[in-house]
Amino acid sequence: MKTINLLLSCTCFLFACKGKNSSTTEQTSMQADTTIRSAAIAPEMYTDLYGNWVGDNEVTERDEAKFKGQEISRLNIIIKQITDSGVIAQSIVNGNSRLMRGSVTKSNNNYEFVMNEPGDDKYDGRFEFTIAGDTLSGKWQPFDT
């Protein structure tokens, strides 16, 4: 009789514990879902400007002597995200890919960007460019002058 009571007590104890774990897991899951839903996601702006903007680097008369004899390289600017807090983009020149962060302002139908590369590479600098319609034009100034 003692064996049956012991076996019955153990079985009841196991089932009682199993139910409590399930409830705790459910509560934890519900809390996580609520946290995810309440997290603020910054609304994206000007999404029609996202993507690749590709063109030639043009050497200005001022820098002509400095770059004489060098091949003009292609520039690829990839705009990845625009929010109220800023712009995230990437520049690729001669295989050198650099992250850029900065800001954009809208003036009439033009979008004016000021973008900085990280600054930890000798070729990093600041891009200042304007997008008007389907044309991007601007300038680049190296940090290390």
PDB file of C-alpha atoms in Angstrom:
ATOM      1  CA  MET A   1       0.000   0.000   0.000  1.00  0.00           C
ATOM      2  CA  LYS A   2       2.890   2.342   0.807  1.00  0.00           C
ATOM      3  CA  THR A   3       4.345   1.689  -2.637  1.00  0.00           C
ATOM      4  CA  ILE A   4       1.091   2.609  -4.347  1.00  0.00           C
ATOM      5  CA  ASN A   5       0.787   5.824  -2.296  1.00  0.00           C
ATOM      6  CA  LEU A   6       4.391   6.758  -3.124  1.00  0.00           C
ATOM      7  CA  LEU A   7       3.870   6.060  -6.835  1.00  0.00           C
ATOM      8  CA  LEU A   8       0.604   8.015  -6.883  1.00  0.00           C
ATOM      9  CA  SER A   9       2.217  10.973  -5.059  1.00  0.00           C
ATOM     10  CA  CYS A  10       5.139  11.079  -7.516  1.00  0.00           C
ATOM     11  CA  THR A  11       2.791  10.953 -10.509  1.00  0.00           C
ATOM     12  CA  CYS A  12       0.647  13.796  -9.134  1.00  0.00           C
ATOM     13  CA  PHE A  13       3.791  15.830  -8.410  1.00  0.00           C
ATOM     14  CA  LEU A  14       5.088  15.389 -11.994  1.00  0.00           C
ATOM     15  CA  PHE A  15       1.797  16.439 -13.570  1.00  0.00           C
ATOM     16  CA  ALA A  16       1.500  19.427 -11.214  1.00  0.00           C
ATOM     17  CA  CYS A  17       4.991  20.690 -12.150  1.00  0.00           C
ATOM     18  CA  LYS A  18       4.441  20.209 -15.875  1.00  0.00           C
ATOM     19  CA  GLY A  19       1.378  22.452 -15.895  1.00  0.00           C
ATOM     20  CA  LYS A  20       3.189  25.289 -14.076  1.00  0.00           C
ATOM     21  CA  ASN A  21       6.121  25.270 -16.526  1.00  0.00           C
ATOM     22  CA  SER A  22       3.759  25.556 -19.464  1.00  0.00           C
ATOM     23  CA  SER A  23       2.008  28.544 -17.916  1.00  0.00           C
ATOM     24  CA  THR A  24       5.306  30.276 -17.159  1.00  0.00           C
ATOM     25  CA  THR A  25       6.488  29.713 -20.722  1.00  0.00           C
ATOM     26  CA  GLU A  26       3.228  31.124 -22.072  1.00  0.00           C
ATOM     27  CA  GLN A  27       3.548  34.254 -19.927  1.00  0.00           C
ATOM     28  CA  THR A  28       7.165  34.785 -20.986  1.00  0.00           C
ATOM     29  CA  SER A  29       6.201  34.367 -24.636  1.00  0.00           C
ATOM     30  CA  MET A  30       3.341  36.841 -24.280  1.00  0.00           C
ATOM     31  CA  GLN A  31       5.639  39.395 -22.611  1.00  0.00           C
ATOM     32  CA  ALA A  32       8.197  39.067 -25.421  1.00  0.00           C
ATOM     33  CA  ASP A  33       5.497  39.549 -28.074  1.00  0.00           C
ATOM     34  CA  THR A  34       4.231  42.678 -26.343  1.00  0.00           C
ATOM     35  CA  THR A  35       7.753  44.102 -26.162  1.00  0.00           C
ATOM     36  CA  ILE A  36       8.342  43.507 -29.856  1.00  0.00           C
ATOM     37  CA  ARG A  37       5.060  45.127 -30.851  1.00  0.00           C
ATOM     38  CA  SER A  38       5.657  48.207 -28.716  1.00  0.00           C
ATOM     39  CA  ALA A  39       9.180  48.890 -30.036  1.00  0.00           C
ATOM     40  CA  ALA A  40       9.254  52.102 -32.057  1.00  0.00           C
ATOM     41  CA  ILE A  41      10.347  51.709 -35.661  1.00  0.00           C
ATOM     42  CA  ALA A  42      11.449  54.902 -37.369  1.00  0.00           C
ATOM     43  CA  PRO A  43       9.365  55.553 -40.483  1.00  0.00           C
ATOM     44  CA  GLU A  44      11.376  55.578 -43.683  1.00  0.00           C
ATOM     45  CA  MET A  45      11.219  58.582 -45.995  1.00  0.00           C
ATOM     46  CA  TYR A  46      11.955  59.230 -49.676  1.00  0.00           C
ATOM     47  CA  THR A  47      12.146  55.510 -50.463  1.00  0.00           C
ATOM     48  CA  ASP A  48      12.049  56.296 -54.191  1.00  0.00           C
ATOM     49  CA  LEU A  49      15.681  57.482 -53.802  1.00  0.00           C
ATOM     50  CA  TYR A  50      16.859  54.089 -52.491  1.00  0.00           C
ATOM     51  CA  GLY A  51      19.179  52.042 -54.664  1.00  0.00           C
ATOM     52  CA  ASN A  52      22.324  52.415 -56.765  1.00  0.00           C
ATOM     53  CA  TRP A  53      23.483  55.707 -58.233  1.00  0.00           C
ATOM     54  CA  VAL A  54      26.400  55.043 -60.587  1.00  0.00           C
ATOM     55  CA  GLY A  55      28.563  57.452 -62.544  1.00  0.00           C
ATOM     56  CA  ASP A  56      32.042  58.724 -63.294  1.00  0.00           C
ATOM     57  CA  ASN A  57      34.230  60.675 -60.919  1.00  0.00           C
ATOM     58  CA  GLU A  58      35.142  63.867 -62.679  1.00  0.00           C
ATOM     59  CA  VAL A  59      38.389  65.602 -61.812  1.00  0.00           C
ATOM     60  CA  THR A  60      38.013  69.344 -61.307  1.00  0.00           C
ATOM     61  CA  GLU A  61      40.478  71.771 -62.883  1.00  0.00           C
ATOM     62  CA  ARG A  62      41.883  72.445 -59.431  1.00  0.00           C
ATOM     63  CA  ASP A  63      42.866  68.773 -59.009  1.00  0.00           C
ATOM     64  CA  GLU A  64      43.825  68.085 -62.627  1.00  0.00           C
ATOM     65  CA  ALA A  65      47.584  68.199 -61.998  1.00  0.00           C
ATOM     66  CA  LYS A  66      47.226  65.938 -58.955  1.00  0.00           C
ATOM     67  CA  PHE A  67      45.396  63.202 -60.902  1.00  0.00           C
ATOM     68  CA  LYS A  68      47.061  63.642 -64.312  1.00  0.00           C
ATOM     69  CA  GLY A  69      47.505  60.339 -66.118  1.00  0.00           C
ATOM     70  CA  GLN A  70      45.218  58.382 -63.799  1.00  0.00           C
ATOM     71  CA  GLU A  71      42.163  56.594 -65.098  1.00  0.00           C
ATOM     72  CA  ILE A  72      38.859  58.122 -64.027  1.00  0.00           C
ATOM     73  CA  SER A  73      37.095  55.642 -61.771  1.00  0.00           C
ATOM     74  CA  ARG A  74      33.417  54.793 -61.499  1.00  0.00           C
ATOM     75  CA  LEU A  75      31.554  55.801 -58.381  1.00  0.00           C
ATOM     76  CA  ASN A  76      28.660  53.801 -56.957  1.00  0.00           C
ATOM     77  CA  ILE A  77      26.563  55.326 -54.174  1.00  0.00           C
ATOM     78  CA  ILE A  78      23.987  53.001 -52.644  1.00  0.00           C
ATOM     79  CA  ILE A  79      21.287  54.680 -50.564  1.00  0.00           C
ATOM     80  CA  LYS A  80      20.004  52.096 -48.089  1.00  0.00           C
ATOM     81  CA  GLN A  81      17.819  53.931 -45.566  1.00  0.00           C
ATOM     82  CA  ILE A  82      16.457  57.423 -44.960  1.00  0.00           C
ATOM     83  CA  THR A  83      14.682  58.303 -41.701  1.00  0.00           C
ATOM     84  CA  ASP A  84      14.195  61.414 -39.570  1.00  0.00           C
ATOM     85  CA  SER A  85      17.346  60.483 -37.665  1.00  0.00           C
ATOM     86  CA  GLY A  86      19.566  60.316 -40.757  1.00  0.00           C
ATOM     87  CA  VAL A  87      20.695  58.511 -43.877  1.00  0.00           C
ATOM     88  CA  ILE A  88      22.626  55.261 -44.218  1.00  0.00           C
ATOM     89  CA  ALA A  89      24.421  54.684 -47.507  1.00  0.00           C
ATOM     90  CA  GLN A  90      27.495  53.062 -49.005  1.00  0.00           C
ATOM     91  CA  SER A  91      30.110  54.293 -51.446  1.00  0.00           C
ATOM     92  CA  ILE A  92      32.100  51.999 -53.715  1.00  0.00           C
ATOM     93  CA  VAL A  93      35.061  53.314 -55.703  1.00  0.00           C
ATOM     94  CA  ASN A  94      37.691  51.030 -57.249  1.00  0.00           C
ATOM     95  CA  GLY A  95      36.467  48.125 -55.120  1.00  0.00           C
ATOM     96  CA  ASN A  96      36.790  50.134 -51.893  1.00  0.00           C
ATOM     97  CA  SER A  97      33.421  49.831 -50.142  1.00  0.00           C
ATOM     98  CA  ARG A  98      32.736  52.318 -47.332  1.00  0.00           C
ATOM     99  CA  LEU A  99      29.716  52.880 -45.116  1.00  0.00           C
ATOM    100  CA  MET A 100      28.396  56.445 -45.005  1.00  0.00           C
ATOM    101  CA  ARG A 101      26.106  58.199 -42.553  1.00  0.00           C
ATOM    102  CA  GLY A 102      24.650  61.640 -42.860  1.00  0.00           C
ATOM    103  CA  SER A 103      21.593  63.757 -43.456  1.00  0.00           C
ATOM    104  CA  VAL A 104      19.229  64.826 -46.216  1.00  0.00           C
ATOM    105  CA  THR A 105      17.174  67.965 -46.666  1.00  0.00           C
ATOM    106  CA  LYS A 106      14.506  68.536 -49.277  1.00  0.00           C
ATOM    107  CA  SER A 107      14.589  71.847 -51.110  1.00  0.00           C
ATOM    108  CA  ASN A 108      11.896  72.284 -53.789  1.00  0.00           C
ATOM    109  CA  ASN A 109      12.221  69.081 -55.857  1.00  0.00           C
ATOM    110  CA  ASN A 110      15.879  68.547 -54.936  1.00  0.00           C
ATOM    111  CA  TYR A 111      17.300  66.356 -52.190  1.00  0.00           C
ATOM    112  CA  GLU A 112      20.561  67.595 -50.672  1.00  0.00           C
ATOM    113  CA  PHE A 113      22.764  65.040 -48.916  1.00  0.00           C
ATOM    114  CA  VAL A 114      25.779  65.493 -46.642  1.00  0.00           C
ATOM    115  CA  MET A 115      27.377  62.095 -46.015  1.00  0.00           C
ATOM    116  CA  ASN A 116      30.518  61.175 -44.061  1.00  0.00           C
ATOM    117  CA  GLU A 117      32.560  58.015 -44.422  1.00  0.00           C
ATOM    118  CA  PRO A 118      33.887  56.581 -41.116  1.00  0.00           C
ATOM    119  CA  GLY A 119      37.289  58.293 -41.279  1.00  0.00           C
ATOM    120  CA  ASP A 120      39.434  55.282 -40.421  1.00  0.00           C
ATOM    121  CA  ASP A 121      40.733  54.790 -43.982  1.00  0.00           C
ATOM    122  CA  LYS A 122      43.154  57.116 -45.761  1.00  0.00           C
ATOM    123  CA  TYR A 123      40.678  57.489 -48.658  1.00  0.00           C
ATOM    124  CA  ASP A 124      37.666  58.438 -46.483  1.00  0.00           C
ATOM    125  CA  GLY A 125      35.953  61.775 -46.889  1.00  0.00           C
ATOM    126  CA  ARG A 126      32.717  63.711 -47.099  1.00  0.00           C
ATOM    127  CA  PHE A 127      30.224  63.506 -49.947  1.00  0.00           C
ATOM    128  CA  GLU A 128      27.962  66.477 -50.584  1.00  0.00           C
ATOM    129  CA  PHE A 129      25.539  65.751 -53.391  1.00  0.00           C
ATOM    130  CA  THR A 130      22.137  66.671 -54.735  1.00  0.00           C
ATOM    131  CA  ILE A 131      19.568  64.441 -56.384  1.00  0.00           C
ATOM    132  CA  ALA A 132      17.350  66.287 -58.855  1.00  0.00           C
ATOM    133  CA  GLY A 133      15.007  63.995 -60.755  1.00  0.00           C
ATOM    134  CA  ASP A 134      17.131  61.093 -61.958  1.00  0.00           C
ATOM    135  CA  THR A 135      20.484  62.906 -61.694  1.00  0.00           C
ATOM    136  CA  LEU A 136      22.939  62.878 -58.822  1.00  0.00           C
ATOM    137  CA  SER A 137      25.706  65.475 -58.808  1.00  0.00           C
ATOM    138  CA  GLY A 138      28.013  66.687 -56.117  1.00  0.00           C
ATOM    139  CA  LYS A 139      31.496  66.703 -54.725  1.00  0.00           C
ATOM    140  CA  TRP A 140      33.756  64.689 -52.477  1.00  0.00           C
ATOM    141  CA  GLN A 141      36.304  66.136 -50.083  1.00  0.00           C
ATOM    142  CA  PRO A 142      38.893  63.827 -48.466  1.00  0.00           C
ATOM    143  CA  PHE A 143      39.344  64.045 -44.699  1.00  0.00           C
ATOM    144  CA  ASP A 144      43.118  63.632 -45.108  1.00  0.00           C
ATOM    145  CA  THR A 145      44.152  66.683 -47.150  1.00  0.00           C
TER     146      THR A 145
END
